[in-house]
PDB file of C-alpha atoms in Angstrom:
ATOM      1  CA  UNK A   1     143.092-123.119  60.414  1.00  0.00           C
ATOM      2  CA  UNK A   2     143.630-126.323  58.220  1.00  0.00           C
ATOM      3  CA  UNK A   3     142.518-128.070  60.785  1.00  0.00           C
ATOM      4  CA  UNK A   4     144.644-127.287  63.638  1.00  0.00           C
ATOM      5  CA  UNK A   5     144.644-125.880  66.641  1.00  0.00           C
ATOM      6  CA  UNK A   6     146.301-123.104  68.352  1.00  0.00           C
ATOM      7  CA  UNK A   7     148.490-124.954  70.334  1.00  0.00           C
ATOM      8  CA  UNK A   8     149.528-127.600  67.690  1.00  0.00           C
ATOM      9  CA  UNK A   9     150.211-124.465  65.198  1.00  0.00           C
ATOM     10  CA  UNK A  10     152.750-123.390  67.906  1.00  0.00           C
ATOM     11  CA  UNK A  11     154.093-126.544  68.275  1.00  0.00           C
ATOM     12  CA  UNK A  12     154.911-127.035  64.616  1.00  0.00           C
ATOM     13  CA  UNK A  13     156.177-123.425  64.795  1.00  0.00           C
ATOM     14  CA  UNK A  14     158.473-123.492  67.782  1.00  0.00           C
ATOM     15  CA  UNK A  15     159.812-127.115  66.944  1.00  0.00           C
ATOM     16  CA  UNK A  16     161.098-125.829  63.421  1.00  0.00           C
ATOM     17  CA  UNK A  17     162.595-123.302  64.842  1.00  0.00           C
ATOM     18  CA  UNK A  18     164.266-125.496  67.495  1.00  0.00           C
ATOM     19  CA  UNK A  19     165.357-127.934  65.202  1.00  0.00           C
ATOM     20  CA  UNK A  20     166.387-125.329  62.263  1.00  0.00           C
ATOM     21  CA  UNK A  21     168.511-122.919  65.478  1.00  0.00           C
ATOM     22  CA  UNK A  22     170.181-126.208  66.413  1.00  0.00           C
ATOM     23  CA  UNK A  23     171.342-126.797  62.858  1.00  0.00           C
ATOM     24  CA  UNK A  24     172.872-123.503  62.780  1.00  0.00           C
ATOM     25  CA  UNK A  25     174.624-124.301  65.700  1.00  0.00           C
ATOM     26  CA  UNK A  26     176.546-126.812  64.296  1.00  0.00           C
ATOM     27  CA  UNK A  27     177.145-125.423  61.143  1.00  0.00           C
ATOM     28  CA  UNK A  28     177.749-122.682  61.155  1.00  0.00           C
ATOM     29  CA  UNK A  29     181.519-121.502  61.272  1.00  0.00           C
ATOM     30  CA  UNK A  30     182.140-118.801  63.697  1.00  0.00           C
ATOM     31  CA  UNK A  31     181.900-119.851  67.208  1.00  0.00           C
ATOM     32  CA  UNK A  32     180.017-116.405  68.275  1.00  0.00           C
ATOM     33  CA  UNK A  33     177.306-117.208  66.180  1.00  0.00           C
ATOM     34  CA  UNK A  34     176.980-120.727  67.076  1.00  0.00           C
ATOM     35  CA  UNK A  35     176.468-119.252  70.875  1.00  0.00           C
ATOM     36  CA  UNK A  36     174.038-117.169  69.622  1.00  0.00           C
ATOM     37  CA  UNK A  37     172.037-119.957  67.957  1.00  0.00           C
ATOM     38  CA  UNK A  38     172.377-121.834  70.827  1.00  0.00           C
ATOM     39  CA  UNK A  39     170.610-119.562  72.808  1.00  0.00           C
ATOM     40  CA  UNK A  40     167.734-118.994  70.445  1.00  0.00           C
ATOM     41  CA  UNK A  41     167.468-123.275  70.507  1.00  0.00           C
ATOM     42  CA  UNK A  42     167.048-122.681  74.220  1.00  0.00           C
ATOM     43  CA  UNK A  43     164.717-120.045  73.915  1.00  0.00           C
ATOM     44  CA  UNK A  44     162.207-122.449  71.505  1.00  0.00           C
ATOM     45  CA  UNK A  45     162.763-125.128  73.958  1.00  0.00           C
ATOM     46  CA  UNK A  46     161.460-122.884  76.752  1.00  0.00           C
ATOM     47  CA  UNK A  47     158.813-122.141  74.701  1.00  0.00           C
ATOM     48  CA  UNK A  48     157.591-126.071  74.923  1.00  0.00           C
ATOM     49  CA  UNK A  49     158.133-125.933  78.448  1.00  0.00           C
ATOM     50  CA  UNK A  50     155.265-123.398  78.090  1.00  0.00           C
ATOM     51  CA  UNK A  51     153.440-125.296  76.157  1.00  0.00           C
ATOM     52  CA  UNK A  52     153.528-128.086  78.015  1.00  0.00           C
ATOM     53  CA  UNK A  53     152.625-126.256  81.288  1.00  0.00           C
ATOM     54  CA  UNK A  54     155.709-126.189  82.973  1.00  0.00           C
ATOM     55  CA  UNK A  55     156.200-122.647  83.549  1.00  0.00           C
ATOM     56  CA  UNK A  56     158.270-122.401  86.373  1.00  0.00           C
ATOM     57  CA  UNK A  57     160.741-125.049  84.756  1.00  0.00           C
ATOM     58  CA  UNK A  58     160.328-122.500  81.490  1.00  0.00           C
ATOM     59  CA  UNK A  59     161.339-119.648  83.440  1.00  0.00           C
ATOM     60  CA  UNK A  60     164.112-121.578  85.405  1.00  0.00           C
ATOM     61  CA  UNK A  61     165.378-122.584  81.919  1.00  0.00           C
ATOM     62  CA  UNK A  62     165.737-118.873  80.169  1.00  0.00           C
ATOM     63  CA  UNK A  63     167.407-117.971  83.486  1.00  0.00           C
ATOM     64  CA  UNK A  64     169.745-120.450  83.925  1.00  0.00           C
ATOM     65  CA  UNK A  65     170.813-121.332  80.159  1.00  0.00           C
ATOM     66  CA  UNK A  66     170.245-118.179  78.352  1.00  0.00           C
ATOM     67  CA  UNK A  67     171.090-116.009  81.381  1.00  0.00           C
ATOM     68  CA  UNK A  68     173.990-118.016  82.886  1.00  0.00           C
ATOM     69  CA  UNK A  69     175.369-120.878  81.084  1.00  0.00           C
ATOM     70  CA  UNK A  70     175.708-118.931  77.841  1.00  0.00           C
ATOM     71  CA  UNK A  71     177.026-115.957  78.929  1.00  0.00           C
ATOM     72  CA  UNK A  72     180.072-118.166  80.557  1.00  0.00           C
ATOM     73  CA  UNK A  73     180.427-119.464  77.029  1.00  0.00           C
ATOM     74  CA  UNK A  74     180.821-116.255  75.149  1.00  0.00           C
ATOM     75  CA  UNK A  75     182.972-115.004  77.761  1.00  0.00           C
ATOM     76  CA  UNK A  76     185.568-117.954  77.210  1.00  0.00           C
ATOM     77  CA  UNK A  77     185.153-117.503  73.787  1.00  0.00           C
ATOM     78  CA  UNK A  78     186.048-114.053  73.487  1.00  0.00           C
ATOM     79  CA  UNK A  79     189.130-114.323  75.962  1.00  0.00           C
ATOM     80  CA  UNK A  80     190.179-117.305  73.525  1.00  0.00           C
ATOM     81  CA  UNK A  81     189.919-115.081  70.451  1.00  0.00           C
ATOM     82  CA  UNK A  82     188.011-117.550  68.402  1.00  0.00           C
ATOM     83  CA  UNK A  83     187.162-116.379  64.829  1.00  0.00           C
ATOM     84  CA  UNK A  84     185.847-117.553  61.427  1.00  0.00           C
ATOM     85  CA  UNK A  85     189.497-118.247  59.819  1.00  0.00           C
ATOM     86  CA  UNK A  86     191.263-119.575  63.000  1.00  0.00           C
ATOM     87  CA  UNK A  87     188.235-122.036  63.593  1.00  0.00           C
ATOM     88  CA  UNK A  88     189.595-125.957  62.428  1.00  0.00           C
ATOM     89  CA  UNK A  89     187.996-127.818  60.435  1.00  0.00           C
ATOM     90  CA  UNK A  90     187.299-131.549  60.504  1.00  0.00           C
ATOM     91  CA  UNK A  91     188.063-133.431  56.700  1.00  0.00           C
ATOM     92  CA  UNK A  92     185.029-134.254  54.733  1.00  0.00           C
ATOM     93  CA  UNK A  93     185.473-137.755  54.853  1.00  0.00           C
ATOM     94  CA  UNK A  94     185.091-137.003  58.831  1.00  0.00           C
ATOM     95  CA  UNK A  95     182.213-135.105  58.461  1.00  0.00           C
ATOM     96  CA  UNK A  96     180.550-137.358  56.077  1.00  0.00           C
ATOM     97  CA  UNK A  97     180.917-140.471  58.772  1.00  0.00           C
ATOM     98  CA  UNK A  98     179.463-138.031  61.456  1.00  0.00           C
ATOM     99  CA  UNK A  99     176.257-137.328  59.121  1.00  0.00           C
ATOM    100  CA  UNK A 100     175.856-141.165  58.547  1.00  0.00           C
ATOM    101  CA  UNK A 101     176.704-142.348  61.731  1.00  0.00           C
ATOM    102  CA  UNK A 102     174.045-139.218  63.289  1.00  0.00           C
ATOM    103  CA  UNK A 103     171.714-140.533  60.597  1.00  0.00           C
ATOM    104  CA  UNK A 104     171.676-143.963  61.330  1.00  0.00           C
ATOM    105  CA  UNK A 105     171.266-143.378  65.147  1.00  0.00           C
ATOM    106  CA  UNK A 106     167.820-141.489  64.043  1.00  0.00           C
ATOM    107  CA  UNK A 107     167.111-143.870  62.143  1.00  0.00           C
ATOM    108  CA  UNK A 108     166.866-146.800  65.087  1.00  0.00           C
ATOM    109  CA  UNK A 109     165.295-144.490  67.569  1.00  0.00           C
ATOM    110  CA  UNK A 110     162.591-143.561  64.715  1.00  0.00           C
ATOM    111  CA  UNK A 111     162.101-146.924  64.258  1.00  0.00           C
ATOM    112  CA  UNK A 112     161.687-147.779  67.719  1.00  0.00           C
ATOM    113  CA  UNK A 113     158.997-145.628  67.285  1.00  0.00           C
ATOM    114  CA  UNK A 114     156.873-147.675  64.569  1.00  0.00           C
ATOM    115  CA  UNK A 115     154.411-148.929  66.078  1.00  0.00           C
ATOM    116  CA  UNK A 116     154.221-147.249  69.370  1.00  0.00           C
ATOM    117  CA  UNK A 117     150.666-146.307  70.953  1.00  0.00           C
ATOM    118  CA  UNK A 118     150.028-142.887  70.159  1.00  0.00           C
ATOM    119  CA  UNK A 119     148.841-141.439  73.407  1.00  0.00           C
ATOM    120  CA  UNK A 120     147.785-137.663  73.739  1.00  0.00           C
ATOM    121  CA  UNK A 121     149.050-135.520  76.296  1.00  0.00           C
ATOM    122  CA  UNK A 122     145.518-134.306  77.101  1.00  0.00           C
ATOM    123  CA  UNK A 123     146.171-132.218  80.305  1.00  0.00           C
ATOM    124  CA  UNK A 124     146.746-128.520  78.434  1.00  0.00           C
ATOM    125  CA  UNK A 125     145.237-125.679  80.730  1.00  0.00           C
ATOM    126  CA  UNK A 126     144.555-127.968  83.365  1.00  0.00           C
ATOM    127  CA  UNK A 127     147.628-129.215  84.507  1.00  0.00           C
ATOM    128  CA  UNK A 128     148.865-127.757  87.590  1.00  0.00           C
ATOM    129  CA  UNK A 129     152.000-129.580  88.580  1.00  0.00           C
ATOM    130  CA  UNK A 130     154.601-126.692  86.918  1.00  0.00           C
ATOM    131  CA  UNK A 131     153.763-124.679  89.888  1.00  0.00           C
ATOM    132  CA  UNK A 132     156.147-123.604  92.313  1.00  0.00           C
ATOM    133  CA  UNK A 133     153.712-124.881  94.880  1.00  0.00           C
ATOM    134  CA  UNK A 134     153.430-128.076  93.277  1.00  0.00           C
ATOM    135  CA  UNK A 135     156.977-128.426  92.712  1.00  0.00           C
ATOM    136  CA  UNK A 136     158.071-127.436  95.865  1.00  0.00           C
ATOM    137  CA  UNK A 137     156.632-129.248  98.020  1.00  0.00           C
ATOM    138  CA  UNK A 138     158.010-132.298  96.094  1.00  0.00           C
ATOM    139  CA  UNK A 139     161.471-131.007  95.586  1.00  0.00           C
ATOM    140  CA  UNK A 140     161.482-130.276  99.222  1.00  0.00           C
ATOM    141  CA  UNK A 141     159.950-133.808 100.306  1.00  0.00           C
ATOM    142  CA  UNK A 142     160.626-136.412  98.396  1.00  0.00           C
ATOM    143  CA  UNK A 143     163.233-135.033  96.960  1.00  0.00           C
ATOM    144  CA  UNK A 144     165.424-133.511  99.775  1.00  0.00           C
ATOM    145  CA  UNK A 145     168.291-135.298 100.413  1.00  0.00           C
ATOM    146  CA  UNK A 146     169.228-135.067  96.453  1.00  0.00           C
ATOM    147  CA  UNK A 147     168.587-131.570  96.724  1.00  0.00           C
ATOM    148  CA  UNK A 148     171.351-130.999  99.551  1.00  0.00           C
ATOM    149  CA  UNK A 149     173.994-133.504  97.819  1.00  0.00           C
ATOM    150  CA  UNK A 150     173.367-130.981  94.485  1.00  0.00           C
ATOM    151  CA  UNK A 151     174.650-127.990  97.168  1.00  0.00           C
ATOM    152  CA  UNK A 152     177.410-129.617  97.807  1.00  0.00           C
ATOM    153  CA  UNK A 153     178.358-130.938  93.971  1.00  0.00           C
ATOM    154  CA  UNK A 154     177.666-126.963  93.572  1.00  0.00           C
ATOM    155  CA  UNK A 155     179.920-125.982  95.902  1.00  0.00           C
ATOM    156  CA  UNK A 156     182.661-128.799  94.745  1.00  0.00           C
ATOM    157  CA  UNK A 157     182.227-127.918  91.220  1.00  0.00           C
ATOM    158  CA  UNK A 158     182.816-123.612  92.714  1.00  0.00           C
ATOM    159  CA  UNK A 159     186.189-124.539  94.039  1.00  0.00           C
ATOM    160  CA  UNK A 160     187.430-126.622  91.453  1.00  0.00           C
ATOM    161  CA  UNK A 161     186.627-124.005  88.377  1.00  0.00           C
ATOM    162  CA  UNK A 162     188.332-121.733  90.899  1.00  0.00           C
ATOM    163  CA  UNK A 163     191.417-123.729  91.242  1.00  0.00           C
ATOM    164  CA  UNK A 164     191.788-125.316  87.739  1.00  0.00           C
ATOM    165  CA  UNK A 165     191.061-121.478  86.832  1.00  0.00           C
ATOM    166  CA  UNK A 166     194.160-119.926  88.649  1.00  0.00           C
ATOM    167  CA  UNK A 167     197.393-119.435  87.029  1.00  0.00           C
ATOM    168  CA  UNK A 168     199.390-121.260  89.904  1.00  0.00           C
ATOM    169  CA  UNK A 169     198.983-123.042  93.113  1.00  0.00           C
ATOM    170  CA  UNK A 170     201.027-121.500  96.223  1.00  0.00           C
TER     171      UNK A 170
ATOM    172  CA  UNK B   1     140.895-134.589  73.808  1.00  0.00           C
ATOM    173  CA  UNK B   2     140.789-130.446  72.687  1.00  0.00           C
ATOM    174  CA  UNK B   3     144.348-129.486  72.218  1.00  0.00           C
ATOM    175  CA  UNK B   4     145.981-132.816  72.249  1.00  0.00           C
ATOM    176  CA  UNK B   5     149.785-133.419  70.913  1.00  0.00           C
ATOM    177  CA  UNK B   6     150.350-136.474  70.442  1.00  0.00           C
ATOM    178  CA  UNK B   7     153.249-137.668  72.960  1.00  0.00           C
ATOM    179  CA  UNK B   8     155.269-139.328  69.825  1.00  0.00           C
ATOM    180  CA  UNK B   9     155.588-135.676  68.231  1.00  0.00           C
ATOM    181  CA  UNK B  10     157.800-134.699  71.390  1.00  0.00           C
ATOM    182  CA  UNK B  11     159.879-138.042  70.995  1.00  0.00           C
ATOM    183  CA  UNK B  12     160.378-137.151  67.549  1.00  0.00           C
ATOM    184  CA  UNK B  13     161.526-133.873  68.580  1.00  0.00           C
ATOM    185  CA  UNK B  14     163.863-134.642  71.250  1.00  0.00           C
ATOM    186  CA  UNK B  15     164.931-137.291  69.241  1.00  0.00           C
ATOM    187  CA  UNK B  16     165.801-135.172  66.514  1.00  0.00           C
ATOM    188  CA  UNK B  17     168.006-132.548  68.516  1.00  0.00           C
ATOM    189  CA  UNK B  18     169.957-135.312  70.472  1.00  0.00           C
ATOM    190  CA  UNK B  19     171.038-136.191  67.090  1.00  0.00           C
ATOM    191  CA  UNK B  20     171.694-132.723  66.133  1.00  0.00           C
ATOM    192  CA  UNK B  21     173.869-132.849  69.338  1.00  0.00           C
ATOM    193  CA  UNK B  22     175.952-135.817  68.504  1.00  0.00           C
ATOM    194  CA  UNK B  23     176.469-135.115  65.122  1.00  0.00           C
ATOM    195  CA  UNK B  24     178.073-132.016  66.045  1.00  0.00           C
ATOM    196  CA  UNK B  25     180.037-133.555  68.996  1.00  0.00           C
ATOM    197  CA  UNK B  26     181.144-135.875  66.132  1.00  0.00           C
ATOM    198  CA  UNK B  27     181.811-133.325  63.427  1.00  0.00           C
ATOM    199  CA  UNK B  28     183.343-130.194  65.161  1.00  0.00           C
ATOM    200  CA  UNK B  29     186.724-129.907  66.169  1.00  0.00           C
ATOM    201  CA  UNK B  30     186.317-126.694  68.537  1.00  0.00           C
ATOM    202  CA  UNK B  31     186.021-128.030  71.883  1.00  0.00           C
ATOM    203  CA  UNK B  32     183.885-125.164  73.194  1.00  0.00           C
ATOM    204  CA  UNK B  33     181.110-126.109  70.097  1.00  0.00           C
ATOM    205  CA  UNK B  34     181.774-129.688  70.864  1.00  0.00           C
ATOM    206  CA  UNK B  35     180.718-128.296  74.960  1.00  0.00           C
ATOM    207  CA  UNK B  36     177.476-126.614  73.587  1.00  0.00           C
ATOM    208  CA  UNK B  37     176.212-129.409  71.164  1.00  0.00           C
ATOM    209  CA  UNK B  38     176.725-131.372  75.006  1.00  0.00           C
ATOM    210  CA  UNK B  39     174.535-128.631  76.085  1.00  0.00           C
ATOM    211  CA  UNK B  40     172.405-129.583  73.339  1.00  0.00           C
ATOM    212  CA  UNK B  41     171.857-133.393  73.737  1.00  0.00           C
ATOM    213  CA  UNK B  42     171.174-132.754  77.681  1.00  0.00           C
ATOM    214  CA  UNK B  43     168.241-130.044  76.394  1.00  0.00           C
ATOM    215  CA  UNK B  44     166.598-132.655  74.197  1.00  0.00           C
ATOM    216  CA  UNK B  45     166.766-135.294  77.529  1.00  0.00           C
ATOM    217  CA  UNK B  46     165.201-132.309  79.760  1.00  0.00           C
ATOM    218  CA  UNK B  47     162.558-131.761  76.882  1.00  0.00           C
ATOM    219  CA  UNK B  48     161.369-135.374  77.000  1.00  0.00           C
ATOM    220  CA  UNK B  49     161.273-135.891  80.439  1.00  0.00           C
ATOM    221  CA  UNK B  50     159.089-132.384  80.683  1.00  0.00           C
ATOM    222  CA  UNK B  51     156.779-134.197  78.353  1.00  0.00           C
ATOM    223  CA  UNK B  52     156.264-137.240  79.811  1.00  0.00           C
ATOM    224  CA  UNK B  53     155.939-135.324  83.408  1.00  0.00           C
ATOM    225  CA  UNK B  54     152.977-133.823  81.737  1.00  0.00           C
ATOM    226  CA  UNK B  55     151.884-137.004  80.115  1.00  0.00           C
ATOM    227  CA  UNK B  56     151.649-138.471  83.227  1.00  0.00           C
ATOM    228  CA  UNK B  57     150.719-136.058  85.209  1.00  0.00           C
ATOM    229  CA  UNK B  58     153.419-136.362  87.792  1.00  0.00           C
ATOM    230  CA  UNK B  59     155.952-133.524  88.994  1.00  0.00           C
ATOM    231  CA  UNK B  60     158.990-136.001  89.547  1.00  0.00           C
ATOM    232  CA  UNK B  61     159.739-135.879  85.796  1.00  0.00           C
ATOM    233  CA  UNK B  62     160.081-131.464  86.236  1.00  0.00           C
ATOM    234  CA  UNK B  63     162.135-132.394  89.225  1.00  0.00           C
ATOM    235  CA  UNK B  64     164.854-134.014  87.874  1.00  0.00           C
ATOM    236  CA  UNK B  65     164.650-131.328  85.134  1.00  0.00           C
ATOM    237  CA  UNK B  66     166.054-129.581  88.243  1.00  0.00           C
ATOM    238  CA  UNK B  67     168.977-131.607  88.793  1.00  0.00           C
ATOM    239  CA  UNK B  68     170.067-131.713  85.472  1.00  0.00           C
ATOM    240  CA  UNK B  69     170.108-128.363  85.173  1.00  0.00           C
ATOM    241  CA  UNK B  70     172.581-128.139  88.439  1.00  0.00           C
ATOM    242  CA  UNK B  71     174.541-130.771  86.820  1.00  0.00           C
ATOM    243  CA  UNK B  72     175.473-128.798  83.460  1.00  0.00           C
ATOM    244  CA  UNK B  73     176.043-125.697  85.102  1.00  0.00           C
ATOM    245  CA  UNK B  74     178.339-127.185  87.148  1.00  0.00           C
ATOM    246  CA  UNK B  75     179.964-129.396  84.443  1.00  0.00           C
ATOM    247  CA  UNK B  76     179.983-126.254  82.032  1.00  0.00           C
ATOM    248  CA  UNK B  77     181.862-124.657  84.698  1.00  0.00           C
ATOM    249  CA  UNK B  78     184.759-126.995  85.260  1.00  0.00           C
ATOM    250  CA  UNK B  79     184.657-128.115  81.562  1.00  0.00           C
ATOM    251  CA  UNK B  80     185.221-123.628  80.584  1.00  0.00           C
ATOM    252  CA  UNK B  81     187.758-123.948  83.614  1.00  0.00           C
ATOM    253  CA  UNK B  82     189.833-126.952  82.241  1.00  0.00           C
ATOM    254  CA  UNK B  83     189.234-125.573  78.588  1.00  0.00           C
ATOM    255  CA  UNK B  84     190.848-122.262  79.408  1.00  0.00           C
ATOM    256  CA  UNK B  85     193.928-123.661  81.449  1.00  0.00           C
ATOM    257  CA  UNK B  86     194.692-125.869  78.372  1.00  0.00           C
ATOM    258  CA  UNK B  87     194.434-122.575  75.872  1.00  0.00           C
ATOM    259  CA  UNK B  88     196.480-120.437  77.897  1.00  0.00           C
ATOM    260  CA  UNK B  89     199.329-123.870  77.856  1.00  0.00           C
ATOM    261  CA  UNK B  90     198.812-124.727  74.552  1.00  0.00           C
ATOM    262  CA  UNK B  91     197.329-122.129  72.560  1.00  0.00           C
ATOM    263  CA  UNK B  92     194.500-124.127  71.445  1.00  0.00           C
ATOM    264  CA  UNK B  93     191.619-126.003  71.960  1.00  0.00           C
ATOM    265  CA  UNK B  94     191.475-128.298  68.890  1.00  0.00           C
ATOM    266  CA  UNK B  95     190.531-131.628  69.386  1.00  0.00           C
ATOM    267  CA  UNK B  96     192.864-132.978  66.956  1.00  0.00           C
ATOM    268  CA  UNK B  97     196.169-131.141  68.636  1.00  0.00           C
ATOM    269  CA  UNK B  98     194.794-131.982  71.973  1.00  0.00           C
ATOM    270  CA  UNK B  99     195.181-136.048  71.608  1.00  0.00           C
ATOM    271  CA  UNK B 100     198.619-136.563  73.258  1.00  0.00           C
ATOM    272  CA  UNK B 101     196.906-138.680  75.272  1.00  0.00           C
ATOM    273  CA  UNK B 102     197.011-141.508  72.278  1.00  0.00           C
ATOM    274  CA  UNK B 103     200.817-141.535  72.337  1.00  0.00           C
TER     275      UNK B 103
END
């Protein structure tokens, strides 16, 4: 197929989609919708983690940002009452500076590029550290004591939504 | 080399939606879209570091994946927390009204 192969079609595929879902997210006008986006950009991005043979992080990922994350979002926004003609809008002098300020940042980190050795990630089908065998037994070694202190910044970050959350403090 | 990507495509990539991200941080005045473009910026970071985990062949890269992960859910959830206090005081959650801060 034109001289590509399976897995670089999808690449091309699910990166267009990633890029053209996050677009939409900040364009477009109603908030609803950019949620909506948002989670179809996470969706393509699990999709590399797939790709790149990180399943359980893939999995992890659909759970935790489509599942979780963006469901807190579209609750808040539909208890705010957010819609297409209350939504501000920034001048377009304002958005003009964003656009050349975002496109100048792209274009030093694409230049940083120039140059660079192009090295292949050759390790498709036979990589096995996405595991959750593989994984564990890192998170839970070398990793530990990070992994308790992210309990407790859990836990911290619990109570405080709880407490900023409630309408007053006896 | 049979399926090979070359490791500067996913650069490109990541490099590309962290823009995305700022611009809109930049751009919007809805704090909640200025939250997910956030959301955004930290995906591209978690995308590269998957890559070059697999690059090199080396789970600490998917690890801290991990923590991120912990991190924005539990910045997402004091960030929603803080965000809904100030609508139900103010009424809004425009980034221009909210700058009392500056005076």
């Amino acid at each position: 197929m034109l001289g590509f192969t399976i897995t670089q079609w999808m690449f091309g595929i699910l990166s267009f989609l990633a890029i053209m879902f996050a677009l939409m997210v900040v364009f477009s006008r109603n908030p609803v919708n950019s949620v909506l986006y948002l989670v179809l950009t996470f969706f393509c991005v699990a999709g590399h983690y797939l790709l790149l043979n990180a399943q359980f992080l893939a999995v992890v990922h659909i759970v935790v940002y489509s599942g979780a994350i963006m469901v807190l979002f579209l609750f808040v926004i539909m208890l705010m009452d957010l819609n297409q003609e209350k939504e501000p809008q920034k001048t377009w002098l304002n958005k003009l500076i964003a656009g050349v300020a975002g496109g100048l940042l792209l274009f030093v980190f694409v230049g940083s590029l120039k140059g660079a050795e192009q090295l292949q990630l050759e390790t498709y089908g036979a990589s096995q550290i996405g595991l959750v065998k593989n994984l564990g037994k890192v998170l839970f070694s070398e990793f530990l004591f990070p992994f308790e202190i992210v309990s407790v910044l859990l836990l911290a970050a619990l109570v405080g939504a709880i407490m900023i959350g409630k309408k007053e403090i006896r | 080399m049979i399926n090979g990507i070359s490791i500067n495509y996913y650069i490109l990539l990541s490099t590309v939606l962290f823009i995305i991200g700022a611009i809109g941080v930049m751009a919007r005045r809805n704090s909640i879209i200025i939250f997910m473009c956030v959301e955004l910026m930290l995906n591209a970071v978690n995308l590269l570091l998957v890559s070059f985990s697999t690059l090199h062949n080396d789970a600490t890269g998917q690890v801290f994946v991990f923590f991120i992960m912990a991190v924005a859910a539990a910045e997402v959830a004091v960030g929603l927390a803080i965000l809904s206090m100030i609508y139900r005081n103010l009424k809004t959650i425009d980034t221009d009204v909210l700058s009392k801060l500056k005076h």
